[in-house]
PDB file of C-alpha atoms in Angstrom:
ATOM      1  CA  MET A   1      -6.848  13.014 -12.178  1.00 57.00           C
ATOM      2  CA  SER A   2      -8.581  15.020  -9.373  1.00 66.00           C
ATOM      3  CA  GLY A   3     -11.072  13.579  -7.134  1.00 69.00           C
ATOM      4  CA  LYS A   4     -14.356  15.280  -5.858  1.00 71.00           C
ATOM      5  CA  ARG A   5     -13.698  17.581  -2.859  1.00 70.00           C
ATOM      6  CA  LYS A   6     -15.069  16.513   0.494  1.00 65.00           C
ATOM      7  CA  ASP A   7     -15.243  19.163   3.299  1.00 68.00           C
ATOM      8  CA  ASN A   8     -15.585  19.131   7.100  1.00 78.00           C
ATOM      9  CA  ILE A   9     -12.545  16.827   7.962  1.00 84.00           C
ATOM     10  CA  SER A  10     -12.169  16.535  11.799  1.00 88.00           C
ATOM     11  CA  ILE A  11      -9.354  16.391  14.006  1.00 89.00           C
ATOM     12  CA  GLU A  12     -10.283  12.742  14.862  1.00 89.00           C
ATOM     13  CA  GLN A  13     -10.080  11.857  11.194  1.00 89.00           C
ATOM     14  CA  ILE A  14      -6.659  13.449  11.055  1.00 90.00           C
ATOM     15  CA  CYS A  15      -5.670  11.258  13.921  1.00 90.00           C
ATOM     16  CA  CYS A  16      -6.470   8.177  11.844  1.00 91.00           C
ATOM     17  CA  ILE A  17      -3.296   8.600   9.797  1.00 94.00           C
ATOM     18  CA  LYS A  18      -0.467   6.698  11.709  1.00 93.00           C
ATOM     19  CA  ALA A  19       2.065   9.563  11.332  1.00 94.00           C
ATOM     20  CA  PHE A  20      -0.414  12.083  12.967  1.00 95.00           C
ATOM     21  CA  LYS A  21      -1.454  10.249  15.996  1.00 90.00           C
ATOM     22  CA  ASN A  22       1.072  10.803  18.722  1.00 89.00           C
ATOM     23  CA  LEU A  23       1.549  14.514  18.005  1.00 94.00           C
ATOM     24  CA  GLU A  24       0.792  17.555  19.803  1.00 94.00           C
ATOM     25  CA  LYS A  25      -2.628  18.846  19.705  1.00 94.00           C
ATOM     26  CA  ASP A  26      -1.285  22.084  18.219  1.00 95.00           C
ATOM     27  CA  THR A  27       0.546  20.334  15.466  1.00 96.00           C
ATOM     28  CA  GLN A  28      -2.611  18.026  14.595  1.00 95.00           C
ATOM     29  CA  GLN A  29      -4.618  21.320  14.484  1.00 95.00           C
ATOM     30  CA  LYS A  30      -2.078  22.862  12.072  1.00 95.00           C
ATOM     31  CA  ILE A  31      -2.347  19.843   9.973  1.00 95.00           C
ATOM     32  CA  LEU A  32      -5.977  19.895   9.752  1.00 94.00           C
ATOM     33  CA  SER A  33      -5.841  23.645   8.791  1.00 94.00           C
ATOM     34  CA  ILE A  34      -3.862  23.014   5.583  1.00 94.00           C
ATOM     35  CA  CYS A  35      -5.468  19.652   4.521  1.00 93.00           C
ATOM     36  CA  GLU A  36      -7.912  19.130   1.710  1.00 92.00           C
ATOM     37  CA  SER A  37      -9.853  15.955   1.436  1.00 93.00           C
ATOM     38  CA  HIS A  38     -10.761  14.407  -1.909  1.00 94.00           C
ATOM     39  CA  VAL A  39     -12.870  11.276  -2.779  1.00 94.00           C
ATOM     40  CA  TYR A  40     -11.348   9.051  -5.735  1.00 95.00           C
ATOM     41  CA  LYS A  41     -13.121   6.233  -7.560  1.00 95.00           C
ATOM     42  CA  LYS A  42     -11.195   2.954  -8.356  1.00 94.00           C
ATOM     43  CA  GLY A  43      -8.918   3.252 -11.329  1.00 94.00           C
ATOM     44  CA  GLN A  44      -8.322   7.012 -10.995  1.00 95.00           C
ATOM     45  CA  ILE A  45      -4.702   8.142 -11.001  1.00 94.00           C
ATOM     46  CA  LEU A  46      -3.240  10.404  -8.355  1.00 95.00           C
ATOM     47  CA  PHE A  47       0.133  10.766 -10.261  1.00 93.00           C
ATOM     48  CA  LEU A  48       2.066   9.230 -12.913  1.00 92.00           C
ATOM     49  CA  GLU A  49       5.855   8.246 -13.172  1.00 89.00           C
ATOM     50  CA  LYS A  50       7.919  11.202 -14.056  1.00 89.00           C
ATOM     51  CA  ASP A  51       5.294  13.696 -12.828  1.00 91.00           C
ATOM     52  CA  GLN A  52       6.468  16.563 -10.704  1.00 91.00           C
ATOM     53  CA  VAL A  53       4.361  16.320  -7.689  1.00 91.00           C
ATOM     54  CA  ASN A  54       3.922  19.280  -5.281  1.00 91.00           C
ATOM     55  CA  VAL A  55       1.139  17.776  -3.170  1.00 93.00           C
ATOM     56  CA  PHE A  56       1.556  15.324   0.007  1.00 93.00           C
ATOM     57  CA  TYR A  57      -1.078  12.565   0.123  1.00 96.00           C
ATOM     58  CA  ALA A  58      -2.311  10.497   3.140  1.00 96.00           C
ATOM     59  CA  ILE A  59      -5.149   7.745   2.954  1.00 96.00           C
ATOM     60  CA  LEU A  60      -8.179   8.387   5.098  1.00 95.00           C
ATOM     61  CA  SER A  61     -10.095   5.469   3.638  1.00 95.00           C
ATOM     62  CA  GLY A  62      -9.753   3.024   0.735  1.00 95.00           C
ATOM     63  CA  LYS A  63      -6.635   1.775  -0.733  1.00 95.00           C
ATOM     64  CA  VAL A  64      -3.979   2.838  -3.512  1.00 96.00           C
ATOM     65  CA  ALA A  65      -1.536   0.695  -5.491  1.00 94.00           C
ATOM     66  CA  MET A  66       1.947   1.885  -6.350  1.00 92.00           C
ATOM     67  CA  SER A  67       3.317   0.464  -9.492  1.00 91.00           C
ATOM     68  CA  ARG A  68       5.749   0.786 -12.519  1.00 86.00           C
ATOM     69  CA  TYR A  69       5.951  -0.399 -16.070  1.00 80.00           C
ATOM     70  CA  SER A  70       8.869  -2.176 -17.501  1.00 71.00           C
ATOM     71  CA  GLY A  71      10.440  -1.156 -20.777  1.00 63.00           C
ATOM     72  CA  TRP A  72       8.192  -3.485 -22.512  1.00 66.00           C
ATOM     73  CA  GLY A  73       5.110  -2.527 -20.861  1.00 68.00           C
ATOM     74  CA  GLN A  74       4.641  -5.123 -18.131  1.00 77.00           C
ATOM     75  CA  LYS A  75       3.024  -3.723 -14.896  1.00 83.00           C
ATOM     76  CA  ARG A  76       4.531  -4.410 -11.471  1.00 85.00           C
ATOM     77  CA  ILE A  77       2.906  -3.438  -8.162  1.00 88.00           C
ATOM     78  CA  PHE A  78       5.209  -2.746  -5.329  1.00 87.00           C
ATOM     79  CA  PHE A  79       2.800  -1.567  -2.625  1.00 87.00           C
ATOM     80  CA  ILE A  80      -1.022  -1.692  -1.891  1.00 92.00           C
ATOM     81  CA  LEU A  81      -1.286   1.233   0.710  1.00 94.00           C
ATOM     82  CA  GLY A  82      -4.303   1.267   2.987  1.00 93.00           C
ATOM     83  CA  VAL A  83      -6.069   3.464   5.616  1.00 94.00           C
ATOM     84  CA  GLY A  84      -3.772   5.491   7.927  1.00 94.00           C
ATOM     85  CA  GLU A  85      -0.741   5.229   5.449  1.00 95.00           C
ATOM     86  CA  LEU A  86       1.233   7.961   3.753  1.00 95.00           C
ATOM     87  CA  ILE A  87       1.524   7.749   0.033  1.00 94.00           C
ATOM     88  CA  ASN A  88       4.564   9.804  -1.348  1.00 91.00           C
ATOM     89  CA  GLU A  89       6.805  10.880   1.427  1.00 88.00           C
ATOM     90  CA  VAL A  90       9.672  11.194  -1.162  1.00 83.00           C
ATOM     91  CA  VAL A  91       7.742  14.339  -2.417  1.00 83.00           C
ATOM     92  CA  PHE A  92      10.122  16.279  -0.246  1.00 83.00           C
ATOM     93  CA  ASP A  93      13.236  15.403  -2.225  1.00 83.00           C
ATOM     94  CA  ASP A  94      11.850  17.815  -5.121  1.00 81.00           C
ATOM     95  CA  LEU A  95      12.436  15.208  -7.792  1.00 85.00           C
ATOM     96  CA  PRO A  96       9.944  13.694 -10.253  1.00 88.00           C
ATOM     97  CA  VAL A  97       8.026  10.649  -8.882  1.00 87.00           C
ATOM     98  CA  SER A  98       9.271   7.354 -10.063  1.00 87.00           C
ATOM     99  CA  VAL A  99       6.001   5.276  -9.684  1.00 90.00           C
ATOM    100  CA  VAL A 100       2.467   5.393 -10.749  1.00 93.00           C
ATOM    101  CA  CYS A 101      -0.175   5.970  -7.898  1.00 94.00           C
ATOM    102  CA  GLU A 102      -3.548   4.246  -8.853  1.00 95.00           C
ATOM    103  CA  VAL A 103      -6.730   3.997  -6.619  1.00 96.00           C
ATOM    104  CA  PHE A 104      -7.050   0.245  -5.994  1.00 95.00           C
ATOM    105  CA  GLU A 105     -10.343   0.681  -4.095  1.00 94.00           C
ATOM    106  CA  ASN A 106     -12.554   3.889  -3.697  1.00 95.00           C
ATOM    107  CA  ALA A 107     -10.740   5.892  -1.632  1.00 95.00           C
ATOM    108  CA  THR A 108     -10.777   9.307   0.359  1.00 95.00           C
ATOM    109  CA  ILE A 109      -7.499  10.942   0.200  1.00 95.00           C
ATOM    110  CA  LEU A 110      -6.085  13.767   2.312  1.00 95.00           C
ATOM    111  CA  LYS A 111      -3.821  16.332   0.373  1.00 95.00           C
ATOM    112  CA  PHE A 112      -1.346  18.982   1.484  1.00 95.00           C
ATOM    113  CA  ARG A 113       0.668  21.385  -0.154  1.00 94.00           C
ATOM    114  CA  LYS A 114       4.359  20.411  -0.048  1.00 93.00           C
ATOM    115  CA  LYS A 115       5.440  23.745   1.278  1.00 93.00           C
ATOM    116  CA  ASP A 116       2.817  24.092   3.961  1.00 95.00           C
ATOM    117  CA  PHE A 117       3.522  20.648   5.156  1.00 95.00           C
ATOM    118  CA  LEU A 118       7.333  21.230   5.476  1.00 94.00           C
ATOM    119  CA  ASN A 119       6.787  24.366   7.374  1.00 94.00           C
ATOM    120  CA  ILE A 120       4.969  22.333  10.174  1.00 95.00           C
ATOM    121  CA  MET A 121       7.693  19.686  10.046  1.00 94.00           C
ATOM    122  CA  LYS A 122      10.178  22.239  10.961  1.00 94.00           C
ATOM    123  CA  GLU A 123       8.359  23.170  14.056  1.00 94.00           C
ATOM    124  CA  ASP A 124       7.608  19.566  15.340  1.00 95.00           C
ATOM    125  CA  PHE A 125      10.552  17.087  15.244  1.00 95.00           C
ATOM    126  CA  THR A 126       8.253  14.264  16.088  1.00 95.00           C
ATOM    127  CA  LEU A 127       6.303  14.709  12.955  1.00 95.00           C
ATOM    128  CA  THR A 128       9.472  14.727  10.988  1.00 94.00           C
ATOM    129  CA  LEU A 129      10.702  11.459  12.708  1.00 94.00           C
ATOM    130  CA  ASN A 130       7.368   9.721  11.903  1.00 94.00           C
ATOM    131  CA  ILE A 131       7.820  10.755   8.275  1.00 93.00           C
ATOM    132  CA  MET A 132      11.179   9.282   8.423  1.00 92.00           C
ATOM    133  CA  ASN A 133       9.926   6.051   9.864  1.00 92.00           C
ATOM    134  CA  SER A 134       7.273   5.790   7.282  1.00 91.00           C
ATOM    135  CA  ILE A 135       9.844   6.071   4.562  1.00 90.00           C
ATOM    136  CA  GLY A 136      12.017   3.401   6.629  1.00 90.00           C
ATOM    137  CA  ARG A 137       9.147   0.814   6.678  1.00 88.00           C
ATOM    138  CA  LYS A 138       8.662   1.188   2.893  1.00 87.00           C
ATOM    139  CA  GLN A 139      12.410   0.696   2.325  1.00 85.00           C
ATOM    140  CA  ARG A 140      12.403  -2.400   4.365  1.00 84.00           C
ATOM    141  CA  ARG A 141       9.318  -3.712   2.252  1.00 80.00           C
ATOM    142  CA  LEU A 142      11.360  -3.070  -0.992  1.00 79.00           C
ATOM    143  CA  TYR A 143      14.441  -5.001   0.598  1.00 75.00           C
ATOM    144  CA  ARG A 144      12.064  -7.864   1.232  1.00 71.00           C
ATOM    145  CA  GLN A 145      10.829  -7.751  -2.335  1.00 69.00           C
ATOM    146  CA  LEU A 146      14.363  -7.786  -3.612  1.00 67.00           C
ATOM    147  CA  LYS A 147      15.175 -10.747  -1.548  1.00 62.00           C
ATOM    148  CA  ASN A 148      12.424 -12.629  -3.184  1.00 57.00           C
ATOM    149  CA  THR A 149      13.733 -11.970  -6.656  1.00 57.00           C
ATOM    150  CA  VAL A 150      16.379 -14.678  -6.159  1.00 56.00           C
ATOM    151  CA  PRO A 151      15.653 -17.724  -8.207  1.00 63.00           C
ATOM    152  CA  ILE A 152      13.001 -19.705  -6.352  1.00 77.00           C
ATOM    153  CA  LYS A 153       9.817 -21.480  -7.638  1.00 87.00           C
ATOM    154  CA  MET A 154       6.810 -19.294  -8.265  1.00 91.00           C
ATOM    155  CA  ASP A 155       4.547 -21.255  -6.027  1.00 92.00           C
ATOM    156  CA  LYS A 156       6.895 -20.380  -3.208  1.00 91.00           C
ATOM    157  CA  LYS A 157       6.992 -16.555  -4.273  1.00 90.00           C
ATOM    158  CA  LEU A 158       3.268 -16.552  -4.319  1.00 93.00           C
ATOM    159  CA  ALA A 159       3.059 -18.138  -0.757  1.00 93.00           C
ATOM    160  CA  ALA A 160       5.374 -15.398   0.649  1.00 90.00           C
ATOM    161  CA  LYS A 161       3.232 -12.642  -1.038  1.00 91.00           C
ATOM    162  CA  LEU A 162      -0.067 -14.032   0.179  1.00 94.00           C
ATOM    163  CA  TRP A 163       1.297 -14.516   3.727  1.00 93.00           C
ATOM    164  CA  LYS A 164       2.308 -10.800   3.789  1.00 90.00           C
ATOM    165  CA  LEU A 165      -1.051  -9.585   2.367  1.00 92.00           C
ATOM    166  CA  SER A 166      -2.780 -11.735   5.104  1.00 93.00           C
ATOM    167  CA  ARG A 167      -0.568  -9.895   7.614  1.00 91.00           C
ATOM    168  CA  ASP A 168      -1.507  -6.560   6.333  1.00 89.00           C
ATOM    169  CA  TYR A 169      -5.199  -7.034   5.272  1.00 91.00           C
ATOM    170  CA  GLY A 170      -6.268 -10.258   6.888  1.00 92.00           C
ATOM    171  CA  ILE A 171      -9.622 -10.923   8.771  1.00 93.00           C
ATOM    172  CA  GLN A 172     -10.086 -14.054  10.740  1.00 93.00           C
ATOM    173  CA  ARG A 173     -12.533 -16.532   9.605  1.00 90.00           C
ATOM    174  CA  ASP A 174     -12.530 -19.551  11.627  1.00 87.00           C
ATOM    175  CA  GLU A 175      -9.379 -21.403  10.910  1.00 90.00           C
ATOM    176  CA  TRP A 176      -8.917 -19.258   7.734  1.00 95.00           C
ATOM    177  CA  ILE A 177      -7.624 -15.833   7.042  1.00 95.00           C
ATOM    178  CA  GLN A 178      -9.630 -13.768   4.468  1.00 95.00           C
ATOM    179  CA  ILE A 179      -7.446 -11.408   2.572  1.00 94.00           C
ATOM    180  CA  ASN A 180      -9.624  -8.237   2.747  1.00 91.00           C
ATOM    181  CA  LEU A 181      -8.630  -7.006  -0.764  1.00 89.00           C
ATOM    182  CA  LYS A 182     -10.621  -7.074  -4.120  1.00 86.00           C
ATOM    183  CA  ILE A 183      -7.540  -9.050  -5.449  1.00 88.00           C
ATOM    184  CA  THR A 184      -7.417 -11.056  -8.725  1.00 91.00           C
ATOM    185  CA  VAL A 185      -4.836 -13.307 -10.377  1.00 92.00           C
ATOM    186  CA  THR A 186      -4.123 -10.272 -12.647  1.00 92.00           C
ATOM    187  CA  HIS A 187      -3.322  -8.116  -9.660  1.00 91.00           C
ATOM    188  CA  LEU A 188      -1.089 -10.904  -8.395  1.00 92.00           C
ATOM    189  CA  SER A 189       0.789 -11.324 -11.565  1.00 92.00           C
ATOM    190  CA  TYR A 190       1.448  -7.451 -11.409  1.00 89.00           C
ATOM    191  CA  MET A 191       2.919  -7.837  -7.892  1.00 88.00           C
ATOM    192  CA  LEU A 192       4.953 -10.849  -8.732  1.00 88.00           C
ATOM    193  CA  GLY A 193       6.227  -9.691 -12.063  1.00 83.00           C
ATOM    194  CA  SER A 194       4.884 -12.819 -13.806  1.00 87.00           C
ATOM    195  CA  SER A 195       2.287 -13.926 -16.234  1.00 89.00           C
ATOM    196  CA  ARG A 196      -1.211 -14.638 -15.317  1.00 91.00           C
ATOM    197  CA  GLU A 197      -0.835 -18.230 -16.447  1.00 93.00           C
ATOM    198  CA  THR A 198       2.095 -18.804 -14.312  1.00 93.00           C
ATOM    199  CA  ILE A 199       0.360 -17.341 -11.103  1.00 94.00           C
ATOM    200  CA  SER A 200      -2.523 -19.399 -12.001  1.00 95.00           C
ATOM    201  CA  ARG A 201      -0.567 -22.623 -12.092  1.00 94.00           C
ATOM    202  CA  ALA A 202       1.075 -21.613  -8.798  1.00 94.00           C
ATOM    203  CA  MET A 203      -2.451 -20.997  -7.088  1.00 94.00           C
ATOM    204  CA  THR A 204      -3.608 -24.364  -8.275  1.00 95.00           C
ATOM    205  CA  ILE A 205      -0.623 -25.928  -6.375  1.00 95.00           C
ATOM    206  CA  LEU A 206      -1.378 -24.049  -3.168  1.00 95.00           C
ATOM    207  CA  ILE A 207      -5.245 -24.861  -3.452  1.00 95.00           C
ATOM    208  CA  GLU A 208      -4.412 -28.531  -3.967  1.00 95.00           C
ATOM    209  CA  ALA A 209      -2.198 -28.462  -0.963  1.00 94.00           C
ATOM    210  CA  GLY A 210      -5.201 -26.931   1.154  1.00 95.00           C
ATOM    211  CA  ILE A 211      -3.284 -23.710   2.014  1.00 95.00           C
ATOM    212  CA  ILE A 212      -5.676 -21.265   0.009  1.00 95.00           C
ATOM    213  CA  LYS A 213      -8.952 -21.236  -1.339  1.00 95.00           C
ATOM    214  CA  TRP A 214     -11.572 -19.019  -3.249  1.00 94.00           C
ATOM    215  CA  GLN A 215     -14.838 -18.392  -1.637  1.00 90.00           C
ATOM    216  CA  GLY A 216     -16.792 -16.456  -4.116  1.00 88.00           C
ATOM    217  CA  LYS A 217     -14.525 -13.557  -4.977  1.00 86.00           C
ATOM    218  CA  GLN A 218     -12.748 -13.521  -1.648  1.00 91.00           C
ATOM    219  CA  LEU A 219      -9.213 -15.311  -1.144  1.00 94.00           C
ATOM    220  CA  LEU A 220      -8.765 -17.161   2.069  1.00 94.00           C
ATOM    221  CA  VAL A 221      -5.504 -18.574   3.231  1.00 95.00           C
ATOM    222  CA  ARG A 222      -4.066 -20.571   6.182  1.00 94.00           C
ATOM    223  CA  GLU A 223      -1.360 -17.823   7.265  1.00 92.00           C
ATOM    224  CA  GLU A 224       1.086 -20.259   9.086  1.00 91.00           C
ATOM    225  CA  LYS A 225       1.033 -22.909   6.394  1.00 93.00           C
ATOM    226  CA  LEU A 226       1.810 -20.279   3.859  1.00 93.00           C
ATOM    227  CA  LEU A 227       4.911 -19.456   5.729  1.00 89.00           C
ATOM    228  CA  GLN A 228       5.901 -22.854   6.310  1.00 91.00           C
ATOM    229  CA  TYR A 229       5.421 -23.640   2.780  1.00 90.00           C
ATOM    230  CA  TYR A 230       7.669 -20.850   1.659  1.00 86.00           C
ATOM    231  CA  ARG A 231      10.401 -21.745   4.179  1.00 84.00           C
ATOM    232  CA  ASN A 232      10.315 -25.517   3.521  1.00 83.00           C
ATOM    233  CA  PRO A 233      12.995 -26.622   1.012  1.00 68.00           C
TER     234      PRO A 233
END
């Protein structure tokens, strides 16, 4: 599903993308010359599992969720990606994508034709290295998720997930950290591969322990206590 075209992207905006910040000005200008910017609404789909994608995406504003569906239709969110992040570095392997990319919050997305972007990568090894590092960071995040699939109680799994979200999207609010995502129990169930009822019970445990709380629709946490809760036997 395509988004509305947005023109007049500046070099300063290009430099908001982490992988493009420390490049030579000439490379940044080349990246600017081949990019398109599109505005997407929450819920729009950038690509579906098994699509053959020939476009490379980066996030200028907003957030997207990367997910898959199990054989029995259960949704599992692997990543929520935010401002400055690359979305689909694996596009360069010429294989169909293996995840669904859905807009999690209204977003402005930069788009590059794969062929054009590869030509710039060939000319600037720093850019290539930045792309490799971005892939490596996602791989390490997947390893951490696999580690959390070992049999542990759901309240501890939830504590670990909320700790990571607070690290990625946290805003200090006195002694609390506000997770700056429009997140629901349903989203958390997708992230942890469990039912809403199970997640709700686990959240009640953490709320009663004074580690998390709802303030309106915002989720607030005590970051260090979440980590201690997860680590303690």
